[in-house]
Amino acid sequence: MKTQEEIRDDFPILKNITYLDSASTSITPKPVIDAIDDYYYNYNANSGRGAYRIAIKASNKLEDTRSKIANLINADKNEIIFTKNTTEAINMIANGFKFEKNDNIIISNVEHHSNFVPWLNLEKNSPKNIKIKIANANSEGIVENSTIEELLDENTKLVAISHVTNSIGACQDIKRISKTAHRNNSYFLLDCAQSIGHVKIDNKKINADFIASPGHKGLLGPMGTGFLYGKKEILEHVEPTNLGGGTITNLVNKEFTLEEVPYRFEGGTQNIDGIIGLGAGIDYINQIGLSNIYTHSKYLTQELYKGLSEIKNVILYGNPKNIFSIISFNIKGANPYDVAKILDETANICVRSGFHCAIPSLKHMKAKEGTIRVSFHYYNNLEDIIGLLKSVEEIANFYK
Ligand SMILES: Cc1ncc(COP(=O)(O)O)c(C=O)c1O
């Protein structure tokens, strides 16, 4: 197995910058870039269409990635649909699931806009009087099971919650929430945008009916990759919202027959190079090992939280016991955007600032102008944390 230093060498971009924004998107390791190059240099063909050998190879490689995703989350490969990101996966359910009149859906107020707006849009525009109920998280960003229990009723069709909130890194008890939803005969959708590739997602244990995931974050895949998992028998009752080539088996006199799940959901040419790159990203993650990644992230999270809490003027969000991989903070009197700009321009440190596409979440945390958000992956090390702390201390002294 490679050492952490050798791993860092696989990310050439780290020679120039300290990258602490993996919650937005991860940086890409060489083996992923090599896999994409290999596709373009050696078998650059469409998938699922040609009888010639390079087209068959492209199709097989795409299916390999489907199997790798299925193995990763302990699911069947026919339950994996490729998407371009997490957002598309959630919208596929919001727009394709056959909700009934007066159904309601429970989300929380600490969701990313991608697990918020598709549901609000459904409430606004569906003729079926669908209602969205919003569970309020506690002051640490945790959605307590009892809050979900209070909102559930006989019309609750779905509970949609993210595993780790992207705003402050709070980790939810998703197994418990899934169980609670199922006890009420509701479905459970898990948004694992901030946990996949950082921690084991074993769906035989979580029992989510749907999982929306990026490929470009924790899994180290390229941009424009993601997937939707759905239990096969439930996906049979979801309407595909992107029909066309590859989604039907026959078309005669205006009548068409849908392809099997998952192919009926994958209309048109797929992001083949991206999906092949994602397969290489999953291999890379598996080689490091999810438990090593988790332990490393937890260690960096604790070190950074401790260091920040020792700097006067710093406001921290969330409980260090319940957060990992993401830390949100503010410096009293400083706008988060300005802090991020200074970090970049004076120390080449890349962090996110503002509301991180989670306005209700950060308003709930009373962060009126948002926060500065630091997020890690396995390629980060203690020097990154020490460098950041030094710069934050200097900025905090300036604003004192
Ligand atoms: C919790 C959560 N859900 C959804 C998304 C949207 O992800 P994507 O950009 O892959 O659509 C994000 C992105 O940061 C996120 O953090």
mmCIF file of N, CA and C in Angstrom, residues 255-376:
data_model
loop_
_atom_site.group_PDB
_atom_site.id
_atom_site.type_symbol
_atom_site.label_atom_id
_atom_site.label_comp_id
_atom_site.label_asym_id
_atom_site.label_seq_id
_atom_site.Cartn_x
_atom_site.Cartn_y
_atom_site.Cartn_z
ATOM 1 N N GLU A 255 -46.285 3.301 -30.151
ATOM 2 C CA GLU A 255 -46.181 2.548 -28.880
ATOM 3 C C GLU A 255 -44.725 2.157 -28.662
ATOM 4 N N PHE A 256 -44.242 2.385 -27.475
ATOM 5 C CA PHE A 256 -42.862 1.955 -27.194
ATOM 6 C C PHE A 256 -42.813 1.127 -25.914
ATOM 7 N N THR A 257 -41.814 0.253 -25.872
ATOM 8 C CA THR A 257 -41.629 -0.589 -24.693
ATOM 9 C C THR A 257 -40.351 -0.159 -24.003
ATOM 10 N N LEU A 258 -40.465 0.112 -22.708
ATOM 11 C CA LEU A 258 -39.293 0.578 -21.971
ATOM 12 C C LEU A 258 -38.269 -0.531 -21.816
ATOM 13 N N GLU A 259 -36.997 -0.123 -21.818
ATOM 14 C CA GLU A 259 -35.879 -1.019 -21.474
ATOM 15 C C GLU A 259 -36.041 -1.452 -20.016
ATOM 16 N N GLU A 260 -35.262 -2.432 -19.647
ATOM 17 C CA GLU A 260 -35.180 -2.848 -18.244
ATOM 18 C C GLU A 260 -34.610 -1.704 -17.410
ATOM 19 N N VAL A 261 -34.879 -1.772 -16.089
ATOM 20 C CA VAL A 261 -34.149 -0.944 -15.128
ATOM 21 C C VAL A 261 -32.716 -1.500 -15.091
ATOM 22 N N PRO A 262 -31.667 -0.731 -15.104
ATOM 23 C CA PRO A 262 -31.586 0.731 -14.983
ATOM 24 C C PRO A 262 -31.533 1.461 -16.319
ATOM 25 N N TYR A 263 -31.485 0.685 -17.455
ATOM 26 C CA TYR A 263 -31.174 1.325 -18.748
ATOM 27 C C TYR A 263 -32.253 2.314 -19.193
ATOM 28 N N ARG A 264 -33.493 2.096 -18.764
ATOM 29 C CA ARG A 264 -34.567 3.000 -19.175
ATOM 30 C C ARG A 264 -34.349 4.429 -18.635
ATOM 31 N N PHE A 265 -33.480 4.531 -17.614
ATOM 32 C CA PHE A 265 -33.225 5.852 -17.022
ATOM 33 C C PHE A 265 -32.017 6.557 -17.651
ATOM 34 N N GLU A 266 -31.293 5.846 -18.511
ATOM 35 C CA GLU A 266 -30.031 6.405 -19.018
ATOM 36 C C GLU A 266 -30.172 6.780 -20.493
ATOM 37 N N GLY A 267 -30.984 7.799 -20.756
ATOM 38 C CA GLY A 267 -31.241 8.213 -22.136
ATOM 39 C C GLY A 267 -30.034 8.893 -22.768
ATOM 40 N N GLY A 268 -29.774 8.561 -24.019
ATOM 41 C CA GLY A 268 -28.712 9.244 -24.771
ATOM 42 C C GLY A 268 -27.313 8.761 -24.429
ATOM 43 N N THR A 269 -26.358 9.356 -25.102
ATOM 44 C CA THR A 269 -24.950 8.988 -24.885
ATOM 45 C C THR A 269 -24.538 9.328 -23.462
ATOM 46 N N GLN A 270 -23.891 8.387 -22.836
ATOM 47 C CA GLN A 270 -23.471 8.588 -21.435
ATOM 48 C C GLN A 270 -22.128 9.314 -21.369
ATOM 49 N N ASN A 271 -21.791 9.752 -20.160
ATOM 50 C CA ASN A 271 -20.497 10.395 -19.893
ATOM 51 C C ASN A 271 -19.456 9.278 -19.762
ATOM 52 N N ILE A 272 -19.124 8.659 -20.896
ATOM 53 C CA ILE A 272 -18.361 7.406 -20.859
ATOM 54 C C ILE A 272 -16.973 7.586 -20.246
ATOM 55 N N ASP A 273 -16.257 8.628 -20.694
ATOM 56 C CA ASP A 273 -14.911 8.835 -20.127
ATOM 57 C C ASP A 273 -15.008 9.102 -18.634
ATOM 58 N N GLY A 274 -16.012 9.885 -18.233
ATOM 59 C CA GLY A 274 -16.190 10.203 -16.814
ATOM 60 C C GLY A 274 -16.507 8.957 -16.000
ATOM 61 N N ILE A 275 -17.377 8.113 -16.551
ATOM 62 C CA ILE A 275 -17.776 6.900 -15.823
ATOM 63 C C ILE A 275 -16.580 5.948 -15.696
ATOM 64 N N ILE A 276 -15.779 5.863 -16.747
ATOM 65 C CA ILE A 276 -14.568 5.017 -16.676
ATOM 66 C C ILE A 276 -13.605 5.599 -15.627
ATOM 67 N N GLY A 277 -13.474 6.917 -15.620
ATOM 68 C CA GLY A 277 -12.635 7.575 -14.603
ATOM 69 C C GLY A 277 -13.164 7.307 -13.203
ATOM 70 N N LEU A 278 -14.485 7.312 -13.067
ATOM 71 C CA LEU A 278 -15.083 7.038 -11.753
ATOM 72 C C LEU A 278 -14.721 5.626 -11.286
ATOM 73 N N GLY A 279 -14.735 4.687 -12.221
ATOM 74 C CA GLY A 279 -14.340 3.307 -11.876
ATOM 75 C C GLY A 279 -12.921 3.293 -11.312
ATOM 76 N N ALA A 280 -12.023 4.067 -11.956
ATOM 77 C CA ALA A 280 -10.628 4.129 -11.472
ATOM 78 C C ALA A 280 -10.576 4.816 -10.106
ATOM 79 N N GLY A 281 -11.444 5.808 -9.902
ATOM 80 C CA GLY A 281 -11.496 6.498 -8.599
ATOM 81 C C GLY A 281 -11.917 5.532 -7.489
ATOM 82 N N ILE A 282 -12.895 4.691 -7.782
ATOM 83 C CA ILE A 282 -13.359 3.718 -6.772
ATOM 84 C C ILE A 282 -12.237 2.721 -6.466
ATOM 85 N N ASP A 283 -11.521 2.282 -7.508
ATOM 86 C CA ASP A 283 -10.378 1.376 -7.271
ATOM 87 C C ASP A 283 -9.368 2.044 -6.338
ATOM 88 N N TYR A 284 -9.137 3.322 -6.596
ATOM 89 C CA TYR A 284 -8.137 4.067 -5.810
ATOM 90 C C TYR A 284 -8.563 4.151 -4.333
ATOM 91 N N ILE A 285 -9.837 4.460 -4.134
ATOM 92 C CA ILE A 285 -10.387 4.545 -2.764
ATOM 93 C C ILE A 285 -10.270 3.176 -2.074
ATOM 94 N N ASN A 286 -10.606 2.122 -2.816
ATOM 95 C CA ASN A 286 -10.557 0.774 -2.220
ATOM 96 C C ASN A 286 -9.129 0.385 -1.853
ATOM 97 N N GLN A 287 -8.164 0.836 -2.682
ATOM 98 C CA GLN A 287 -6.770 0.515 -2.358
ATOM 99 C C GLN A 287 -6.337 1.188 -1.057
ATOM 100 N N ILE A 288 -6.762 2.413 -0.852
ATOM 101 C CA ILE A 288 -6.405 3.088 0.418
ATOM 102 C C ILE A 288 -7.177 2.416 1.565
ATOM 103 N N GLY A 289 -8.436 2.129 1.304
ATOM 104 C CA GLY A 289 -9.293 1.495 2.323
ATOM 105 C C GLY A 289 -10.153 2.540 3.024
ATOM 106 N N LEU A 290 -11.475 2.297 3.027
ATOM 107 C CA LEU A 290 -12.383 3.294 3.603
ATOM 108 C C LEU A 290 -12.134 3.520 5.093
ATOM 109 N N SER A 291 -11.704 2.467 5.794
ATOM 110 C CA SER A 291 -11.509 2.681 7.233
ATOM 111 C C SER A 291 -10.274 3.562 7.473
ATOM 112 N N ASN A 292 -9.239 3.436 6.597
ATOM 113 C CA ASN A 292 -8.079 4.338 6.724
ATOM 114 C C ASN A 292 -8.480 5.778 6.415
ATOM 115 N N ILE A 293 -9.313 5.924 5.402
ATOM 116 C CA ILE A 293 -9.751 7.279 5.023
ATOM 117 C C ILE A 293 -10.538 7.899 6.181
ATOM 118 N N TYR A 294 -11.431 7.110 6.749
ATOM 119 C CA TYR A 294 -12.265 7.615 7.846
ATOM 120 C C TYR A 294 -11.394 8.040 9.039
ATOM 121 N N THR A 295 -10.444 7.171 9.409
ATOM 122 C CA THR A 295 -9.602 7.461 10.573
ATOM 123 C C THR A 295 -8.768 8.719 10.332
ATOM 124 N N HIS A 296 -8.240 8.826 9.123
ATOM 125 C CA HIS A 296 -7.411 9.987 8.782
ATOM 126 C C HIS A 296 -8.237 11.285 8.844
ATOM 127 N N SER A 297 -9.438 11.251 8.244
ATOM 128 C CA SER A 297 -10.299 12.446 8.232
ATOM 129 C C SER A 297 -10.704 12.836 9.645
ATOM 130 N N LYS A 298 -11.013 11.827 10.433
ATOM 131 C CA LYS A 298 -11.447 12.088 11.816
ATOM 132 C C LYS A 298 -10.298 12.769 12.574
ATOM 133 N N TYR A 299 -9.080 12.262 12.359
ATOM 134 C CA TYR A 299 -7.905 12.822 13.029
ATOM 135 C C TYR A 299 -7.711 14.289 12.614
ATOM 136 N N LEU A 300 -7.752 14.552 11.299
ATOM 137 C CA LEU A 300 -7.558 15.930 10.836
ATOM 138 C C LEU A 300 -8.677 16.836 11.358
ATOM 139 N N THR A 301 -9.904 16.304 11.373
ATOM 140 C CA THR A 301 -11.035 17.098 11.863
ATOM 141 C C THR A 301 -10.804 17.508 13.317
ATOM 142 N N GLN A 302 -10.394 16.531 14.143
ATOM 143 C CA GLN A 302 -10.184 16.815 15.570
ATOM 144 C C GLN A 302 -9.065 17.833 15.748
ATOM 145 N N GLU A 303 -7.969 17.651 14.996
ATOM 146 C CA GLU A 303 -6.825 18.562 15.129
ATOM 147 C C GLU A 303 -7.212 19.987 14.736
ATOM 148 N N LEU A 304 -7.929 20.100 13.636
ATOM 149 C CA LEU A 304 -8.301 21.442 13.176
ATOM 150 C C LEU A 304 -9.293 22.084 14.143
ATOM 151 N N TYR A 305 -10.262 21.292 14.586
ATOM 152 C CA TYR A 305 -11.274 21.852 15.506
ATOM 153 C C TYR A 305 -10.586 22.371 16.774
ATOM 154 N N LYS A 306 -9.676 21.543 17.279
ATOM 155 C CA LYS A 306 -8.966 21.912 18.506
ATOM 156 C C LYS A 306 -8.148 23.199 18.264
ATOM 157 N N GLY A 307 -7.425 23.224 17.167
ATOM 158 C CA GLY A 307 -6.591 24.395 16.853
ATOM 159 C C GLY A 307 -7.434 25.653 16.689
ATOM 160 N N LEU A 308 -8.555 25.534 15.985
ATOM 161 C CA LEU A 308 -9.397 26.716 15.757
ATOM 162 C C LEU A 308 -10.021 27.194 17.066
ATOM 163 N N SER A 309 -10.368 26.236 17.924
ATOM 164 C CA SER A 309 -11.038 26.625 19.178
ATOM 165 C C SER A 309 -10.062 27.374 20.106
ATOM 166 N N GLU A 310 -8.760 27.249 19.822
ATOM 167 C CA GLU A 310 -7.777 27.958 20.653
ATOM 168 C C GLU A 310 -7.482 29.366 20.120
ATOM 169 N N ILE A 311 -8.035 29.700 18.974
ATOM 170 C CA ILE A 311 -7.791 31.051 18.419
ATOM 171 C C ILE A 311 -8.921 31.975 18.864
ATOM 172 N N LYS A 312 -8.550 33.056 19.491
ATOM 173 C CA LYS A 312 -9.525 34.048 19.949
ATOM 174 C C LYS A 312 -10.277 34.580 18.741
ATOM 175 N N ASN A 313 -11.540 34.899 18.911
ATOM 176 C CA ASN A 313 -12.308 35.508 17.815
ATOM 177 C C ASN A 313 -12.864 34.512 16.802
ATOM 178 N N VAL A 314 -12.558 33.221 16.976
ATOM 179 C CA VAL A 314 -13.081 32.244 16.008
ATOM 180 C C VAL A 314 -14.381 31.637 16.548
ATOM 181 N N ILE A 315 -15.382 31.581 15.687
ATOM 182 C CA ILE A 315 -16.653 30.943 16.054
ATOM 183 C C ILE A 315 -16.709 29.619 15.295
ATOM 184 N N LEU A 316 -16.952 28.527 16.008
ATOM 185 C CA LEU A 316 -17.027 27.208 15.369
ATOM 186 C C LEU A 316 -18.472 26.706 15.363
ATOM 187 N N TYR A 317 -18.798 25.871 14.405
ATOM 188 C CA TYR A 317 -20.170 25.334 14.296
ATOM 189 C C TYR A 317 -20.147 23.823 14.447
ATOM 190 N N GLY A 318 -21.151 23.308 15.109
ATOM 191 C CA GLY A 318 -21.273 21.851 15.248
ATOM 192 C C GLY A 318 -20.489 21.329 16.440
ATOM 193 N N ASN A 319 -20.765 20.075 16.759
ATOM 194 C CA ASN A 319 -20.133 19.409 17.890
ATOM 195 C C ASN A 319 -19.014 18.514 17.352
ATOM 196 N N PRO A 320 -17.768 18.702 17.822
ATOM 197 C CA PRO A 320 -16.661 17.920 17.237
ATOM 198 C C PRO A 320 -16.878 16.415 17.315
ATOM 199 N N LYS A 321 -17.725 15.980 18.242
ATOM 200 C CA LYS A 321 -17.983 14.523 18.346
ATOM 201 C C LYS A 321 -18.796 14.028 17.150
ATOM 202 N N ASN A 322 -19.587 14.917 16.566
ATOM 203 C CA ASN A 322 -20.510 14.495 15.506
ATOM 204 C C ASN A 322 -20.146 14.964 14.119
ATOM 205 N N ILE A 323 -18.986 15.615 13.989
ATOM 206 C CA ILE A 323 -18.658 16.097 12.643
ATOM 207 C C ILE A 323 -17.411 15.392 12.126
ATOM 208 N N PHE A 324 -17.337 15.240 10.826
ATOM 209 C CA PHE A 324 -16.065 14.788 10.272
ATOM 210 C C PHE A 324 -15.921 15.210 8.814
ATOM 211 N N SER A 325 -14.677 15.476 8.453
ATOM 212 C CA SER A 325 -14.317 15.877 7.079
ATOM 213 C C SER A 325 -14.674 17.314 6.721
ATOM 214 N N ILE A 326 -15.575 17.929 7.476
ATOM 215 C CA ILE A 326 -15.984 19.302 7.167
ATOM 216 C C ILE A 326 -15.973 20.104 8.464
ATOM 217 N N ILE A 327 -15.362 21.295 8.426
ATOM 218 C CA ILE A 327 -15.436 22.190 9.580
ATOM 219 C C ILE A 327 -15.810 23.575 9.075
ATOM 220 N N SER A 328 -16.851 24.156 9.689
ATOM 221 C CA SER A 328 -17.281 25.499 9.329
ATOM 222 C C SER A 328 -16.944 26.432 10.475
ATOM 223 N N PHE A 329 -16.436 27.607 10.138
ATOM 224 C CA PHE A 329 -16.136 28.581 11.199
ATOM 225 C C PHE A 329 -16.268 30.004 10.673
ATOM 226 N N ASN A 330 -16.191 30.939 11.584
ATOM 227 C CA ASN A 330 -16.161 32.353 11.238
ATOM 228 C C ASN A 330 -15.130 33.055 12.097
ATOM 229 N N ILE A 331 -14.678 34.195 11.625
ATOM 230 C CA ILE A 331 -13.844 35.073 12.459
ATOM 231 C C ILE A 331 -14.723 36.281 12.764
ATOM 232 N N LYS A 332 -14.870 36.569 14.046
ATOM 233 C CA LYS A 332 -15.755 37.687 14.444
ATOM 234 C C LYS A 332 -15.361 38.963 13.705
ATOM 235 N N GLY A 333 -16.351 39.601 13.124
ATOM 236 C CA GLY A 333 -16.097 40.881 12.452
ATOM 237 C C GLY A 333 -15.625 40.750 11.012
ATOM 238 N N ALA A 334 -15.336 39.537 10.570
ATOM 239 C CA ALA A 334 -14.827 39.374 9.194
ATOM 240 C C ALA A 334 -15.875 38.683 8.320
ATOM 241 N N ASN A 335 -15.972 39.143 7.087
ATOM 242 C CA ASN A 335 -16.867 38.486 6.140
ATOM 243 C C ASN A 335 -16.176 37.197 5.651
ATOM 244 N N PRO A 336 -16.890 36.063 5.630
ATOM 245 C CA PRO A 336 -16.250 34.800 5.219
ATOM 246 C C PRO A 336 -15.588 34.873 3.840
ATOM 247 N N TYR A 337 -16.208 35.638 2.953
ATOM 248 C CA TYR A 337 -15.649 35.768 1.598
ATOM 249 C C TYR A 337 -14.266 36.420 1.670
ATOM 250 N N ASP A 338 -14.158 37.470 2.482
ATOM 251 C CA ASP A 338 -12.870 38.159 2.604
ATOM 252 C C ASP A 338 -11.807 37.224 3.182
ATOM 253 N N VAL A 339 -12.210 36.440 4.178
ATOM 254 C CA VAL A 339 -11.249 35.516 4.802
ATOM 255 C C VAL A 339 -10.751 34.517 3.757
ATOM 256 N N ALA A 340 -11.660 33.974 2.974
ATOM 257 C CA ALA A 340 -11.280 32.982 1.956
ATOM 258 C C ALA A 340 -10.349 33.607 0.915
ATOM 259 N N LYS A 341 -10.644 34.850 0.551
ATOM 260 C CA LYS A 341 -9.802 35.562 -0.428
ATOM 261 C C LYS A 341 -8.391 35.747 0.135
ATOM 262 N N ILE A 342 -8.317 36.144 1.415
ATOM 263 C CA ILE A 342 -6.999 36.377 2.028
ATOM 264 C C ILE A 342 -6.228 35.050 2.096
ATOM 265 N N LEU A 343 -6.917 33.992 2.495
ATOM 266 C CA LEU A 343 -6.241 32.681 2.594
ATOM 267 C C LEU A 343 -5.666 32.274 1.238
ATOM 268 N N ASP A 344 -6.441 32.522 0.213
ATOM 269 C CA ASP A 344 -5.982 32.151 -1.129
ATOM 270 C C ASP A 344 -4.798 33.025 -1.550
ATOM 271 N N GLU A 345 -4.981 34.327 -1.408
ATOM 272 C CA GLU A 345 -3.983 35.231 -1.990
ATOM 273 C C GLU A 345 -2.699 35.333 -1.179
ATOM 274 N N THR A 346 -2.784 35.043 0.122
ATOM 275 C CA THR A 346 -1.552 35.160 0.919
ATOM 276 C C THR A 346 -0.910 33.795 1.191
ATOM 277 N N ALA A 347 -1.702 32.707 1.122
ATOM 278 C CA ALA A 347 -1.118 31.418 1.521
ATOM 279 C C ALA A 347 -1.463 30.272 0.563
ATOM 280 N N ASN A 348 -2.083 30.570 -0.577
ATOM 281 C CA ASN A 348 -2.471 29.523 -1.548
ATOM 282 C C ASN A 348 -3.349 28.444 -0.930
ATOM 283 N N ILE A 349 -4.211 28.872 0.003
ATOM 284 C CA ILE A 349 -5.102 27.895 0.649
ATOM 285 C C ILE A 349 -6.501 28.049 0.047
ATOM 286 N N CYS A 350 -7.048 26.935 -0.457
ATOM 287 C CA CYS A 350 -8.378 26.970 -1.089
ATOM 288 C C CYS A 350 -9.424 26.459 -0.111
ATOM 289 N N VAL A 351 -10.302 27.358 0.335
ATOM 290 C CA VAL A 351 -11.443 26.942 1.178
ATOM 291 C C VAL A 351 -12.698 27.557 0.580
ATOM 292 N N ARG A 352 -13.839 27.060 0.986
ATOM 293 C CA ARG A 352 -15.107 27.618 0.471
ATOM 294 C C ARG A 352 -15.614 28.676 1.443
ATOM 295 N N SER A 353 -16.329 29.667 0.918
ATOM 296 C CA SER A 353 -16.925 30.676 1.805
ATOM 297 C C SER A 353 -18.347 30.964 1.361
ATOM 298 N N GLY A 354 -19.175 31.446 2.299
ATOM 299 C CA GLY A 354 -20.551 31.809 1.966
ATOM 300 C C GLY A 354 -21.531 30.791 2.524
ATOM 301 N N PHE A 355 -22.571 30.501 1.749
ATOM 302 C CA PHE A 355 -23.651 29.638 2.256
ATOM 303 C C PHE A 355 -23.577 28.199 1.745
ATOM 304 N N HIS A 356 -22.639 27.899 0.892
ATOM 305 C CA HIS A 356 -22.386 26.525 0.435
ATOM 306 C C HIS A 356 -23.652 25.839 -0.103
ATOM 307 N N CYS A 357 -24.528 26.606 -0.773
ATOM 308 C CA CYS A 357 -25.799 26.054 -1.297
ATOM 309 C C CYS A 357 -26.631 25.445 -0.170
ATOM 310 N N ALA A 358 -26.590 26.062 0.985
ATOM 311 C CA ALA A 358 -27.393 25.553 2.111
ATOM 312 C C ALA A 358 -27.820 26.751 2.969
ATOM 313 N N ILE A 359 -28.550 27.678 2.354
ATOM 314 C CA ILE A 359 -28.922 28.916 3.051
ATOM 315 C C ILE A 359 -29.739 28.628 4.320
ATOM 316 N N PRO A 360 -30.817 27.818 4.240
ATOM 317 C CA PRO A 360 -31.595 27.587 5.477
ATOM 318 C C PRO A 360 -30.734 26.982 6.585
ATOM 319 N N SER A 361 -29.820 26.104 6.217
ATOM 320 C CA SER A 361 -28.990 25.433 7.209
ATOM 321 C C SER A 361 -28.132 26.438 7.972
ATOM 322 N N LEU A 362 -27.456 27.320 7.232
ATOM 323 C CA LEU A 362 -26.548 28.253 7.920
ATOM 324 C C LEU A 362 -27.296 29.383 8.606
ATOM 325 N N LYS A 363 -28.500 29.720 8.109
ATOM 326 C CA LYS A 363 -29.323 30.705 8.841
ATOM 327 C C LYS A 363 -29.740 30.073 10.171
ATOM 328 N N HIS A 364 -30.053 28.777 10.115
ATOM 329 C CA HIS A 364 -30.427 28.053 11.341
ATOM 330 C C HIS A 364 -29.273 28.076 12.353
ATOM 331 N N MET A 365 -28.046 28.024 11.826
ATOM 332 C CA MET A 365 -26.852 28.060 12.710
ATOM 333 C C MET A 365 -26.499 29.491 13.113
ATOM 334 N N LYS A 366 -27.324 30.429 12.695
ATOM 335 C CA LYS A 366 -27.121 31.851 12.998
ATOM 336 C C LYS A 366 -25.830 32.402 12.371
ATOM 337 N N ALA A 367 -25.431 31.839 11.250
ATOM 338 C CA ALA A 367 -24.276 32.359 10.504
ATOM 339 C C ALA A 367 -24.852 33.256 9.410
ATOM 340 N N LYS A 368 -25.045 34.525 9.754
ATOM 341 C CA LYS A 368 -25.808 35.430 8.877
ATOM 342 C C LYS A 368 -25.174 35.634 7.503
ATOM 343 N N GLU A 369 -23.860 35.584 7.459
ATOM 344 C CA GLU A 369 -23.203 35.776 6.154
ATOM 345 C C GLU A 369 -22.559 34.484 5.663
ATOM 346 N N GLY A 370 -22.991 33.384 6.256
ATOM 347 C CA GLY A 370 -22.398 32.101 5.887
ATOM 348 C C GLY A 370 -21.164 31.821 6.728
ATOM 349 N N THR A 371 -20.337 30.922 6.252
ATOM 350 C CA THR A 371 -19.133 30.532 7.009
ATOM 351 C C THR A 371 -17.948 30.354 6.067
ATOM 352 N N ILE A 372 -16.812 30.117 6.699
ATOM 353 C CA ILE A 372 -15.640 29.636 5.964
ATOM 354 C C ILE A 372 -15.679 28.126 6.170
ATOM 355 N N ARG A 373 -15.623 27.378 5.094
ATOM 356 C CA ARG A 373 -15.740 25.914 5.235
ATOM 357 C C ARG A 373 -14.455 25.234 4.769
ATOM 358 N N VAL A 374 -13.944 24.383 5.648
ATOM 359 C CA VAL A 374 -12.736 23.609 5.338
ATOM 360 C C VAL A 374 -13.183 22.155 5.186
ATOM 361 N N SER A 375 -12.742 21.497 4.142
ATOM 362 C CA SER A 375 -13.128 20.077 4.008
ATOM 363 C C SER A 375 -11.948 19.277 3.449
ATOM 364 N N PHE A 376 -11.866 18.034 3.905
ATOM 365 C CA PHE A 376 -10.678 17.216 3.629
ATOM 366 C C PHE A 376 -10.965 15.997 2.769
#
